[in-house]
């Protein structure tokens, strides 16, 4: 039987096969050793409950979303302060994901907007007006389309190259997740 591993440094944990991060109504973000169930790091997210967490593809950053703000933390640091704060939404941020190449992150909010943020600054590159509160969003694997579902059930395909809505569907949708192996 394999003995449970413990990690003496954040860097050792980051190199482990699983990076498990949780957050919730208690305003606390916790980093866990998945194999042992031990919490090795925690951060306070004082602005609101934690609505969404996104881990960067290289696992170096974790983005934490609440109402109406997103904070990005360095996973290898013990600092309680974020390395970047994304402000601009006016309501709960309910959708978020890093670009596969870690160049930017998108956020979707109940304020009816989706924003693309440059990961090197706190500036948003684009704002898409969904028109209704965003319920869910997914990034196409090619990284050039964001698909949103709004509270009225409308699905929109946002072409990031053209900076506009390219297609709209009207099924009754409350949640959205996408997996595909072809480009749209």
PDB file of N, CA, C and O in Angstrom, residues 29 31 41 43-45 56 59-64 70-77 79-84:
ATOM      1  N   UNK A  29     -10.882  30.321  -0.118  1.00  0.00           N
ATOM      2  CA  UNK A  29     -10.375  29.493  -1.207  1.00  0.00           C
ATOM      3  C   UNK A  29      -9.350  28.557  -0.581  1.00  0.00           C
ATOM      4  O   UNK A  29      -8.446  29.013   0.117  1.00  0.00           O
ATOM      5  N   UNK A  31      -6.642  25.182  -1.080  1.00  0.00           N
ATOM      6  CA  UNK A  31      -5.836  24.324  -1.934  1.00  0.00           C
ATOM      7  C   UNK A  31      -5.620  23.015  -1.178  1.00  0.00           C
ATOM      8  O   UNK A  31      -5.228  23.041  -0.009  1.00  0.00           O
ATOM      9  N   UNK A  41      -3.127  25.211   1.912  1.00  0.00           N
ATOM     10  CA  UNK A  41      -3.095  26.666   1.717  1.00  0.00           C
ATOM     11  C   UNK A  41      -4.526  27.174   1.670  1.00  0.00           C
ATOM     12  O   UNK A  41      -5.412  26.517   1.121  1.00  0.00           O
ATOM     13  N   UNK A  43      -6.877  31.045   1.199  1.00  0.00           N
ATOM     14  CA  UNK A  43      -6.917  32.476   0.910  1.00  0.00           C
ATOM     15  C   UNK A  43      -8.297  33.001   1.262  1.00  0.00           C
ATOM     16  O   UNK A  43      -9.292  32.304   1.067  1.00  0.00           O
ATOM     17  N   UNK A  44      -8.367  34.231   1.716  1.00  0.00           N
ATOM     18  CA  UNK A  44      -9.654  34.854   1.987  1.00  0.00           C
ATOM     19  C   UNK A  44     -10.096  35.661   0.768  1.00  0.00           C
ATOM     20  O   UNK A  44      -9.323  36.433   0.217  1.00  0.00           O
ATOM     21  N   UNK A  45     -11.343  35.453   0.367  1.00  0.00           N
ATOM     22  CA  UNK A  45     -11.970  36.198  -0.721  1.00  0.00           C
ATOM     23  C   UNK A  45     -13.079  37.015  -0.069  1.00  0.00           C
ATOM     24  O   UNK A  45     -14.224  36.587   0.022  1.00  0.00           O
ATOM     25  N   UNK A  56      -5.281  28.135 -14.389  1.00  0.00           N
ATOM     26  CA  UNK A  56      -4.621  28.363 -15.678  1.00  0.00           C
ATOM     27  C   UNK A  56      -4.071  27.041 -16.224  1.00  0.00           C
ATOM     28  O   UNK A  56      -3.744  26.141 -15.453  1.00  0.00           O
ATOM     29  N   UNK A  59      -1.094  25.840 -14.648  1.00  0.00           N
ATOM     30  CA  UNK A  59      -1.322  25.682 -13.205  1.00  0.00           C
ATOM     31  C   UNK A  59      -0.588  26.718 -12.355  1.00  0.00           C
ATOM     32  O   UNK A  59      -0.479  26.568 -11.152  1.00  0.00           O
ATOM     33  N   UNK A  60      -0.110  27.785 -12.962  1.00  0.00           N
ATOM     34  CA  UNK A  60       0.627  28.801 -12.211  1.00  0.00           C
ATOM     35  C   UNK A  60      -0.294  29.833 -11.555  1.00  0.00           C
ATOM     36  O   UNK A  60       0.122  30.525 -10.633  1.00  0.00           O
ATOM     37  N   UNK A  61      -1.543  29.921 -12.023  1.00  0.00           N
ATOM     38  CA  UNK A  61      -2.469  30.924 -11.500  1.00  0.00           C
ATOM     39  C   UNK A  61      -3.843  30.310 -11.277  1.00  0.00           C
ATOM     40  O   UNK A  61      -4.249  29.394 -11.992  1.00  0.00           O
ATOM     41  N   UNK A  62      -4.536  30.849 -10.297  1.00  0.00           N
ATOM     42  CA  UNK A  62      -5.926  30.476 -10.072  1.00  0.00           C
ATOM     43  C   UNK A  62      -6.739  31.765 -10.035  1.00  0.00           C
ATOM     44  O   UNK A  62      -6.355  32.733  -9.378  1.00  0.00           O
ATOM     45  N   UNK A  63      -7.815  31.782 -10.806  1.00  0.00           N
ATOM     46  CA  UNK A  63      -8.721  32.931 -10.835  1.00  0.00           C
ATOM     47  C   UNK A  63      -9.937  32.579  -9.993  1.00  0.00           C
ATOM     48  O   UNK A  63     -10.497  31.483 -10.105  1.00  0.00           O
ATOM     49  N   UNK A  64     -10.343  33.531  -9.151  1.00  0.00           N
ATOM     50  CA  UNK A  64     -11.473  33.336  -8.254  1.00  0.00           C
ATOM     51  C   UNK A  64     -12.486  34.435  -8.533  1.00  0.00           C
ATOM     52  O   UNK A  64     -12.156  35.623  -8.480  1.00  0.00           O
ATOM     53  N   UNK A  70     -13.114  39.627  -9.953  1.00  0.00           N
ATOM     54  CA  UNK A  70     -12.288  38.435 -10.135  1.00  0.00           C
ATOM     55  C   UNK A  70     -10.895  38.768  -9.618  1.00  0.00           C
ATOM     56  O   UNK A  70     -10.349  39.828  -9.932  1.00  0.00           O
ATOM     57  N   UNK A  71     -10.349  37.869  -8.830  1.00  0.00           N
ATOM     58  CA  UNK A  71      -8.977  38.022  -8.352  1.00  0.00           C
ATOM     59  C   UNK A  71      -8.162  36.839  -8.833  1.00  0.00           C
ATOM     60  O   UNK A  71      -8.629  35.705  -8.825  1.00  0.00           O
ATOM     61  N   UNK A  72      -6.927  37.141  -9.263  1.00  0.00           N
ATOM     62  CA  UNK A  72      -6.036  36.104  -9.759  1.00  0.00           C
ATOM     63  C   UNK A  72      -4.854  35.987  -8.798  1.00  0.00           C
ATOM     64  O   UNK A  72      -4.213  36.980  -8.458  1.00  0.00           O
ATOM     65  N   UNK A  73      -4.610  34.747  -8.366  1.00  0.00           N
ATOM     66  CA  UNK A  73      -3.561  34.467  -7.394  1.00  0.00           C
ATOM     67  C   UNK A  73      -2.488  33.575  -8.020  1.00  0.00           C
ATOM     68  O   UNK A  73      -2.773  32.758  -8.887  1.00  0.00           O
ATOM     69  N   UNK A  74      -1.268  33.743  -7.548  1.00  0.00           N
ATOM     70  CA  UNK A  74      -0.141  32.905  -7.940  1.00  0.00           C
ATOM     71  C   UNK A  74      -0.215  31.630  -7.100  1.00  0.00           C
ATOM     72  O   UNK A  74      -0.194  31.696  -5.873  1.00  0.00           O
ATOM     73  N   UNK A  75      -0.303  30.473  -7.748  1.00  0.00           N
ATOM     74  CA  UNK A  75      -0.459  29.222  -6.999  1.00  0.00           C
ATOM     75  C   UNK A  75       0.802  28.815  -6.232  1.00  0.00           C
ATOM     76  O   UNK A  75       0.720  28.030  -5.300  1.00  0.00           O
ATOM     77  N   UNK A  76       1.961  29.343  -6.620  1.00  0.00           N
ATOM     78  CA  UNK A  76       3.198  28.950  -5.943  1.00  0.00           C
ATOM     79  C   UNK A  76       3.584  29.899  -4.814  1.00  0.00           C
ATOM     80  O   UNK A  76       4.626  29.730  -4.201  1.00  0.00           O
ATOM     81  N   UNK A  77       2.727  30.869  -4.529  1.00  0.00           N
ATOM     82  CA  UNK A  77       3.041  31.867  -3.513  1.00  0.00           C
ATOM     83  C   UNK A  77       2.170  31.682  -2.267  1.00  0.00           C
ATOM     84  O   UNK A  77       1.037  31.217  -2.352  1.00  0.00           O
ATOM     85  N   UNK A  79       1.390  34.371  -0.607  1.00  0.00           N
ATOM     86  CA  UNK A  79       0.811  35.696  -0.465  1.00  0.00           C
ATOM     87  C   UNK A  79      -0.720  35.629  -0.465  1.00  0.00           C
ATOM     88  O   UNK A  79      -1.312  34.928  -1.266  1.00  0.00           O
ATOM     89  N   UNK A  80      -1.328  36.397   0.420  1.00  0.00           N
ATOM     90  CA  UNK A  80      -2.784  36.488   0.485  1.00  0.00           C
ATOM     91  C   UNK A  80      -3.337  37.483  -0.544  1.00  0.00           C
ATOM     92  O   UNK A  80      -4.507  37.441  -0.881  1.00  0.00           O
ATOM     93  N   UNK A  81      -2.476  38.361  -1.030  1.00  0.00           N
ATOM     94  CA  UNK A  81      -2.903  39.378  -1.989  1.00  0.00           C
ATOM     95  C   UNK A  81      -2.868  38.827  -3.408  1.00  0.00           C
ATOM     96  O   UNK A  81      -1.941  38.115  -3.782  1.00  0.00           O
ATOM     97  N   UNK A  82      -3.862  39.175  -4.220  1.00  0.00           N
ATOM     98  CA  UNK A  82      -3.855  38.717  -5.607  1.00  0.00           C
ATOM     99  C   UNK A  82      -2.765  39.409  -6.413  1.00  0.00           C
ATOM    100  O   UNK A  82      -2.346  40.517  -6.084  1.00  0.00           O
ATOM    101  N   UNK A  83      -2.338  38.766  -7.491  1.00  0.00           N
ATOM    102  CA  UNK A  83      -1.380  39.395  -8.393  1.00  0.00           C
ATOM    103  C   UNK A  83      -2.101  40.277  -9.405  1.00  0.00           C
ATOM    104  O   UNK A  83      -1.493  41.130 -10.026  1.00  0.00           O
ATOM    105  N   UNK A  84      -3.411  40.078  -9.540  1.00  0.00           N
ATOM    106  CA  UNK A  84      -4.215  40.844 -10.488  1.00  0.00           C
ATOM    107  C   UNK A  84      -5.657  40.858 -10.000  1.00  0.00           C
ATOM    108  O   UNK A  84      -6.155  39.851  -9.502  1.00  0.00           O
TER     109      UNK A  84
END
